Amino acid sequence: VQKMADLRTEYEVGRIQAVVDELERETLIRSITIIGLGIILILAIWLVALYYTNMKRSRKLTRALEERRVLLVKQSAELQEKNDKILAANEELTVLNEAISKQNAHILEANEELTVLNEAISKQKNEILDSITYAKKIQAAMLPPEQYFHEILNDAFILFKPRDIVSGDFFWIKHVKQYVILAAADCTGHGVPGAFMSMLGMSYLNEIVHRREVTQANQVLNELRRQIRNSLRQHGEAEESKDGIDMALCVIDEKNKTLQYSGANNPMYLIRDKNGTPELTEFKADKMPLGYYQGTFKTFTNKDIQLEYGDVFYLFSDGFVDQKGGKDNKKFMSRKFKNLLLRIHQEPMRDQKSILEKTLNDWMGENSQIDDILVIGVRV
């Protein structure tokens, strides 16, 4: 009986142990299941969070890509517009290049014509220069030789500077009996027109003084004016040739030591020492030319001067005083010319010429000569 009870007890204990073991196993399984579900839940939450994070990044990336796409589309449109403009510009350039090519062809053709024309002009210019150079020889032959000039006037100088090859200014001198007739003339214009007038004037002076022996200064001018007006057919009408000559003419009476002066627009300066002080006297010209004149013709005035030993007188054209130069590029002017002559009049005549020439060159500087220049100085 005890054994049966022990067996029953042992059986119950075993059964209870089995139940306990079963419960423990179920508890373990439940715990494992709970832990597994927790892990799965955590993984699910992590996956969901990762999904939403990726979705957020994806949206940002999508927006960025969309913005980039829009920018690229805009840039592409701008590039296309620029390309269209470039293509249009290229077409214009092509048209322009074709026009330039045609223009270049015309220019080349014109250049060839200009080359031929320039050669013709150069040849013609050389021929004209040759002619003018030869005319210079003719004019120089008609001017009194300086040796003859100095034979008649022992102490004198001539400053003669033509602006061009030939000159509209000229000087003239003749010795007739006891008289020395001296003239400084300025013809209308310079160059070839002035040279023609100068040769005309010299020819008539030779006829009036040398052949007809007219020795009164104003009568020489009166007769010279008449000859020029007749030659140029001038009667004072507005439409006529306005060519003429301005002249200062003096007649030195070697026997009586007197000087007659008469002037057509050009004056004469006389410098005389008075009590050791030099004084310059200006003998004014008549305001009439030798030639065209619309006013009433009057006889030229004759001025008689008793010469004294040491007197110096000057005849000149307007070229020196009208020359532009200096720092203000203005004319030299008569006042400055008078002061210069007063300062140098006691110098030897040859030195006076050098001083006048140097003064003129310094005054001109880089400027070109604007007119023919003539200055004659004579010491009694």
PDB file of C-alpha atoms in Angstrom, residues 253-358:
ATOM      1  CA  ASP A 253      69.989 163.055-105.688  1.00  0.00           C
ATOM      2  CA  GLU A 254      73.711 162.357-105.238  1.00  0.00           C
ATOM      3  CA  LYS A 255      74.656 165.908-106.194  1.00  0.00           C
ATOM      4  CA  ASN A 256      72.326 167.785-103.825  1.00  0.00           C
ATOM      5  CA  LYS A 257      72.186 165.047-101.135  1.00  0.00           C
ATOM      6  CA  THR A 258      68.399 164.977-101.150  1.00  0.00           C
ATOM      7  CA  LEU A 259      65.898 162.131-101.235  1.00  0.00           C
ATOM      8  CA  GLN A 260      62.446 162.054-102.784  1.00  0.00           C
ATOM      9  CA  TYR A 261      59.976 159.474-101.493  1.00  0.00           C
ATOM     10  CA  SER A 262      56.623 158.454-102.888  1.00  0.00           C
ATOM     11  CA  GLY A 263      54.635 155.419-101.828  1.00  0.00           C
ATOM     12  CA  ALA A 264      51.705 153.343-102.976  1.00  0.00           C
ATOM     13  CA  ASN A 265      50.488 151.797 -99.692  1.00  0.00           C
ATOM     14  CA  ASN A 266      54.078 151.049 -98.532  1.00  0.00           C
ATOM     15  CA  PRO A 267      55.811 153.579 -96.204  1.00  0.00           C
ATOM     16  CA  MET A 268      59.479 154.451 -95.705  1.00  0.00           C
ATOM     17  CA  TYR A 269      61.336 154.654 -92.370  1.00  0.00           C
ATOM     18  CA  LEU A 270      64.206 157.113 -91.841  1.00  0.00           C
ATOM     19  CA  ILE A 271      66.402 156.901 -88.737  1.00  0.00           C
ATOM     20  CA  ARG A 272      68.497 159.950 -87.860  1.00  0.00           C
ATOM     21  CA  ASP A 273      70.586 160.627 -84.775  1.00  0.00           C
ATOM     22  CA  LYS A 274      69.614 163.855 -83.044  1.00  0.00           C
ATOM     23  CA  ASN A 275      71.927 164.912 -80.249  1.00  0.00           C
ATOM     24  CA  GLY A 276      73.063 161.320 -79.824  1.00  0.00           C
ATOM     25  CA  THR A 277      69.509 159.933 -79.701  1.00  0.00           C
ATOM     26  CA  PRO A 278      68.181 157.977 -82.689  1.00  0.00           C
ATOM     27  CA  GLU A 279      64.752 159.010 -83.966  1.00  0.00           C
ATOM     28  CA  LEU A 280      62.661 157.056 -86.435  1.00  0.00           C
ATOM     29  CA  THR A 281      60.472 159.038 -88.818  1.00  0.00           C
ATOM     30  CA  GLU A 282      57.772 157.221 -90.786  1.00  0.00           C
ATOM     31  CA  PHE A 283      56.942 158.715 -94.177  1.00  0.00           C
ATOM     32  CA  LYS A 284      53.447 157.453 -94.865  1.00  0.00           C
ATOM     33  CA  ALA A 285      52.357 156.232 -98.259  1.00  0.00           C
ATOM     34  CA  ASP A 286      49.303 157.264-100.248  1.00  0.00           C
ATOM     35  CA  LYS A 287      46.493 154.776 -99.690  1.00  0.00           C
ATOM     36  CA  MET A 288      46.349 153.810-103.366  1.00  0.00           C
ATOM     37  CA  PRO A 289      47.859 150.842-105.198  1.00  0.00           C
ATOM     38  CA  LEU A 290      49.485 150.786-108.592  1.00  0.00           C
ATOM     39  CA  GLY A 291      46.563 149.177-110.379  1.00  0.00           C
ATOM     40  CA  TYR A 292      42.913 148.452-109.592  1.00  0.00           C
ATOM     41  CA  TYR A 293      41.308 151.156-107.452  1.00  0.00           C
ATOM     42  CA  GLN A 294      37.622 152.044-107.051  1.00  0.00           C
ATOM     43  CA  GLY A 295      38.281 155.466-105.521  1.00  0.00           C
ATOM     44  CA  THR A 296      39.134 158.700-107.299  1.00  0.00           C
ATOM     45  CA  PHE A 297      42.617 158.611-108.782  1.00  0.00           C
ATOM     46  CA  LYS A 298      44.896 161.328-107.466  1.00  0.00           C
ATOM     47  CA  THR A 299      48.503 162.055-108.154  1.00  0.00           C
ATOM     48  CA  PHE A 300      50.878 160.362-105.740  1.00  0.00           C
ATOM     49  CA  THR A 301      52.436 162.604-103.111  1.00  0.00           C
ATOM     50  CA  ASN A 302      56.125 163.472-103.388  1.00  0.00           C
ATOM     51  CA  LYS A 303      58.071 164.021-100.155  1.00  0.00           C
ATOM     52  CA  ASP A 304      61.467 165.799-100.318  1.00  0.00           C
ATOM     53  CA  ILE A 305      64.032 165.077 -97.603  1.00  0.00           C
ATOM     54  CA  GLN A 306      67.401 166.736 -97.078  1.00  0.00           C
ATOM     55  CA  LEU A 307      69.795 163.925 -96.214  1.00  0.00           C
ATOM     56  CA  GLU A 308      72.387 164.101 -93.473  1.00  0.00           C
ATOM     57  CA  TYR A 309      75.518 162.030 -93.069  1.00  0.00           C
ATOM     58  CA  GLY A 310      74.710 158.809 -91.154  1.00  0.00           C
ATOM     59  CA  ASP A 311      71.027 158.738 -92.064  1.00  0.00           C
ATOM     60  CA  VAL A 312      69.656 155.228 -92.560  1.00  0.00           C
ATOM     61  CA  PHE A 313      66.425 154.571 -94.432  1.00  0.00           C
ATOM     62  CA  TYR A 314      64.463 151.390 -95.008  1.00  0.00           C
ATOM     63  CA  LEU A 315      62.060 150.282 -97.751  1.00  0.00           C
ATOM     64  CA  PHE A 316      60.079 147.061 -97.286  1.00  0.00           C
ATOM     65  CA  SER A 317      57.023 145.017 -98.154  1.00  0.00           C
ATOM     66  CA  ASP A 318      54.486 143.911 -95.523  1.00  0.00           C
ATOM     67  CA  GLY A 319      55.802 140.327 -95.376  1.00  0.00           C
ATOM     68  CA  PHE A 320      58.077 140.845 -92.355  1.00  0.00           C
ATOM     69  CA  VAL A 321      55.565 142.667 -90.138  1.00  0.00           C
ATOM     70  CA  ASP A 322      52.710 140.308 -91.088  1.00  0.00           C
ATOM     71  CA  GLN A 323      54.639 137.107 -90.372  1.00  0.00           C
ATOM     72  CA  LYS A 324      52.979 135.065 -87.613  1.00  0.00           C
ATOM     73  CA  GLY A 325      54.978 133.540 -84.782  1.00  0.00           C
ATOM     74  CA  GLY A 326      56.005 133.964 -81.165  1.00  0.00           C
ATOM     75  CA  LYS A 327      54.383 132.171 -78.231  1.00  0.00           C
ATOM     76  CA  ASP A 328      50.920 133.526 -79.127  1.00  0.00           C
ATOM     77  CA  ASN A 329      51.264 132.923 -82.891  1.00  0.00           C
ATOM     78  CA  LYS A 330      50.566 136.591 -83.706  1.00  0.00           C
ATOM     79  CA  LYS A 331      51.895 138.974 -86.336  1.00  0.00           C
ATOM     80  CA  PHE A 332      55.293 140.602 -85.778  1.00  0.00           C
ATOM     81  CA  MET A 333      53.652 144.045 -86.206  1.00  0.00           C
ATOM     82  CA  SER A 334      55.087 147.441 -87.203  1.00  0.00           C
ATOM     83  CA  ARG A 335      55.836 148.639 -83.655  1.00  0.00           C
ATOM     84  CA  LYS A 336      58.140 145.693 -82.974  1.00  0.00           C
ATOM     85  CA  PHE A 337      59.741 146.144 -86.405  1.00  0.00           C
ATOM     86  CA  LYS A 338      60.449 149.837 -85.722  1.00  0.00           C
ATOM     87  CA  ASN A 339      61.980 149.078 -82.324  1.00  0.00           C
ATOM     88  CA  LEU A 340      64.167 146.404 -83.908  1.00  0.00           C
ATOM     89  CA  LEU A 341      65.442 148.822 -86.569  1.00  0.00           C
ATOM     90  CA  LEU A 342      66.139 151.486 -83.929  1.00  0.00           C
ATOM     91  CA  ARG A 343      68.140 148.958 -81.939  1.00  0.00           C
ATOM     92  CA  ILE A 344      70.303 147.747 -84.837  1.00  0.00           C
ATOM     93  CA  HIS A 345      70.536 150.766 -87.171  1.00  0.00           C
ATOM     94  CA  GLN A 346      74.104 151.611 -86.134  1.00  0.00           C
ATOM     95  CA  GLU A 347      75.349 148.088 -86.917  1.00  0.00           C
ATOM     96  CA  PRO A 348      77.095 147.463 -90.262  1.00  0.00           C
ATOM     97  CA  MET A 349      74.472 146.911 -92.947  1.00  0.00           C
ATOM     98  CA  ARG A 350      75.601 143.330 -93.556  1.00  0.00           C
ATOM     99  CA  ASP A 351      75.167 142.584 -89.835  1.00  0.00           C
ATOM    100  CA  GLN A 352      71.745 144.249 -89.840  1.00  0.00           C
ATOM    101  CA  LYS A 353      70.612 141.813 -92.526  1.00  0.00           C
ATOM    102  CA  SER A 354      71.853 138.848 -90.439  1.00  0.00           C
ATOM    103  CA  ILE A 355      70.103 140.164 -87.316  1.00  0.00           C
ATOM    104  CA  LEU A 356      66.833 140.704 -89.194  1.00  0.00           C
ATOM    105  CA  GLU A 357      66.996 137.215 -90.684  1.00  0.00           C
ATOM    106  CA  LYS A 358      67.763 135.551 -87.345  1.00  0.00           C
TER     107      LYS A 358
END
